[in-house]
Amino acid sequence: MKKYTYTEKKDTRSGFGAGLHEAGKKNENVVALCADLVGSLKMDAFIKDFPERFTQVGIAEANMIGIAAGMTIGGKIPFTGTFANFSTGRVYDQIRQSVAYSNKNVKICASHAGLTLGEDGATHQILEDIGLMKMLPGMVVINPCDYNQTKAATIAIAEYEGPVYLRFGRPVIPVFTDPDQKFEIGKAWMVNEGTDVTIIATGHMVWKAIEAGEKLAELGIDAEIINIHTIKPLDDEAILKSVKKTGCVVTCEEHNKFGGLGESVARLLTTELPTPQEFVATNDTFGESGTPDQLMSKYGLDAVNIVEAAQKVIGRKK
């Protein structure tokens, strides 16, 4: 198992803030809109340097999406910012009609996704957003794994023409990817090569998968770990190549097992390479209030559960 270390922990939302500021410096057409959550979205640096390119919409998320869609007609590249729950569920009609159907160059940037929103509870912890967004024709869906990758993804989507959903979170987590990385939309990142089981993870679950890989190595199990930061378009080639080698797969996500990354992988394998698969995800449930670690453990989103899923799926293979 390849050894990954870190010297600091940062929240992925701060990676977004840094990436937005950098994208703004590179391209004067990059603009930002926020629904009364500037501090939570870490937009302060962008606003300080480019105040004329920022619009505070207030608690009016549907209006924010409509304004952003209109801005693209004049050549602007709007980044909208609010919590993931409000970025998707609250404004799905506006996204579908004004952004996706019209193929507008809007970047829907969503913080505080998943259970790791923590103490704010079930009403704010959306676990359905990946499914909602990936079903929209033409919508790119990205869920990076740490601060550095989120920063790189934010810069990359400014250069991509078309609608994008970028998902990130609030808790501080290990920073373990290259600060100078080149982010390629739709291109998986091989975290660790192995032969016994493929572990496919996204977002906060990538570090959990690394922890699980270390535990599996102690048990004599050689895990191949892949970071799927782009859920749509999915890197079919990387997944099929890995699964042909290992013969079984575990998918890991901080999202409902219905409609998420796991289902995308299952669809691919069903049509191309039927393979035993286990899902590490929430099971048709809402969340609740608690610390991020408490919730991830209670709902089965930790290294212990990934190890158990890997052992189970290997047994099914045999």
Coordinates of C-alpha atoms in Angstrom, one line a residue, residues 15-128:
G15 CA -10.1 25.2 -1.6
F16 CA -13.0 26.5 -3.5
G17 CA -12.5 30.0 -2.2
A18 CA -8.8 29.9 -3.2
G19 CA -9.6 28.5 -6.6
L20 CA -12.3 31.1 -7.3
H21 CA -9.9 33.9 -6.5
E22 CA -7.2 32.4 -8.8
A23 CA -9.8 31.9 -11.6
G24 CA -10.8 35.5 -11.1
K25 CA -7.3 36.7 -11.5
K26 CA -6.9 34.6 -14.7
N27 CA -10.1 35.6 -16.4
E28 CA -12.0 38.9 -16.0
N29 CA -15.2 37.2 -17.2
V30 CA -15.3 35.1 -14.0
V31 CA -18.0 36.5 -11.7
A32 CA -19.5 35.3 -8.4
L33 CA -22.9 35.3 -6.9
C34 CA -23.9 34.3 -3.4
A35 CA -27.1 33.7 -1.4
D36 CA -26.1 35.4 1.8
L37 CA -23.3 32.9 2.7
V38 CA -20.1 34.6 1.7
G39 CA -18.2 33.5 4.8
S40 CA -19.4 29.9 4.5
L41 CA -18.3 29.8 0.8
K42 CA -15.0 31.5 1.5
M43 CA -15.6 34.1 -1.2
D44 CA -13.9 36.9 0.7
A45 CA -10.7 37.1 -1.2
F46 CA -12.6 37.3 -4.6
I47 CA -14.9 40.0 -3.3
K48 CA -12.0 42.0 -1.9
D49 CA -10.1 42.1 -5.2
F50 CA -13.0 42.1 -7.6
P51 CA -16.0 43.8 -5.9
E52 CA -17.5 44.9 -9.2
R53 CA -17.7 41.2 -10.3
F54 CA -19.6 40.0 -7.2
T55 CA -23.4 40.0 -6.7
Q56 CA -25.0 39.4 -3.3
V57 CA -28.4 38.0 -4.1
G58 CA -29.5 37.3 -0.6
I59 CA -31.7 34.4 0.5
A60 CA -33.2 34.1 -3.0
E61 CA -31.5 31.0 -4.5
A62 CA -33.9 30.6 -7.4
N63 CA -33.2 34.2 -8.4
M64 CA -29.5 33.6 -8.1
I65 CA -29.6 30.7 -10.7
G66 CA -31.8 32.8 -13.1
I67 CA -29.4 35.8 -12.8
A68 CA -26.4 33.6 -13.4
A69 CA -28.0 32.0 -16.5
G70 CA -28.6 35.5 -17.8
M71 CA -25.1 36.6 -17.2
T72 CA -23.7 33.9 -19.5
I73 CA -25.5 35.6 -22.5
G74 CA -23.1 38.5 -22.1
G75 CA -20.1 36.2 -22.0
K76 CA -19.7 36.1 -18.2
I77 CA -18.7 32.9 -16.4
P78 CA -20.8 32.9 -13.2
F79 CA -20.0 30.9 -10.1
T80 CA -23.0 30.6 -7.8
G81 CA -22.5 29.8 -4.1
T82 CA -24.6 28.4 -1.3
F83 CA -25.1 25.2 0.7
A84 CA -25.5 22.0 -1.4
N85 CA -29.1 21.6 -0.2
F86 CA -30.1 25.0 -1.4
S87 CA -27.9 24.8 -4.5
T88 CA -29.8 21.8 -5.8
G89 CA -33.1 20.7 -4.1
R90 CA -34.4 24.2 -3.5
V91 CA -33.7 25.4 -7.1
Y92 CA -33.9 22.3 -9.2
D93 CA -36.5 23.7 -11.6
Q94 CA -34.5 26.8 -12.3
I95 CA -31.3 24.7 -12.9
R96 CA -33.2 22.3 -15.2
Q97 CA -34.9 25.0 -17.2
S98 CA -32.5 27.9 -17.2
V99 CA -29.1 26.2 -17.0
A100 CA -29.2 22.6 -18.2
Y101 CA -31.9 22.7 -20.8
S102 CA -30.3 25.9 -22.2
N103 CA -26.8 24.6 -21.8
K104 CA -25.7 27.8 -20.0
N105 CA -22.1 28.2 -18.8
V106 CA -23.0 28.3 -15.1
K107 CA -20.9 26.8 -12.4
I108 CA -23.1 25.7 -9.5
C109 CA -20.8 25.6 -6.5
A110 CA -22.2 23.8 -3.4
S111 CA -20.7 23.7 0.0
H112 CA -21.7 21.9 3.2
A113 CA -22.7 18.7 1.3
G114 CA -23.4 15.4 2.9
L115 CA -23.4 14.2 6.6
T116 CA -20.2 16.1 7.4
L117 CA -22.2 19.3 7.6
G118 CA -22.7 17.9 11.1
E119 CA -24.6 19.7 13.8
D120 CA -26.9 21.6 11.4
G121 CA -28.9 18.4 11.0
A122 CA -31.0 16.5 8.5
T123 CA -32.7 19.6 6.9
H124 CA -29.3 20.8 5.7
Q125 CA -27.5 17.6 5.1
I126 CA -28.4 16.7 1.5
L127 CA -27.6 13.2 0.5
E128 CA -29.4 13.2 -2.9

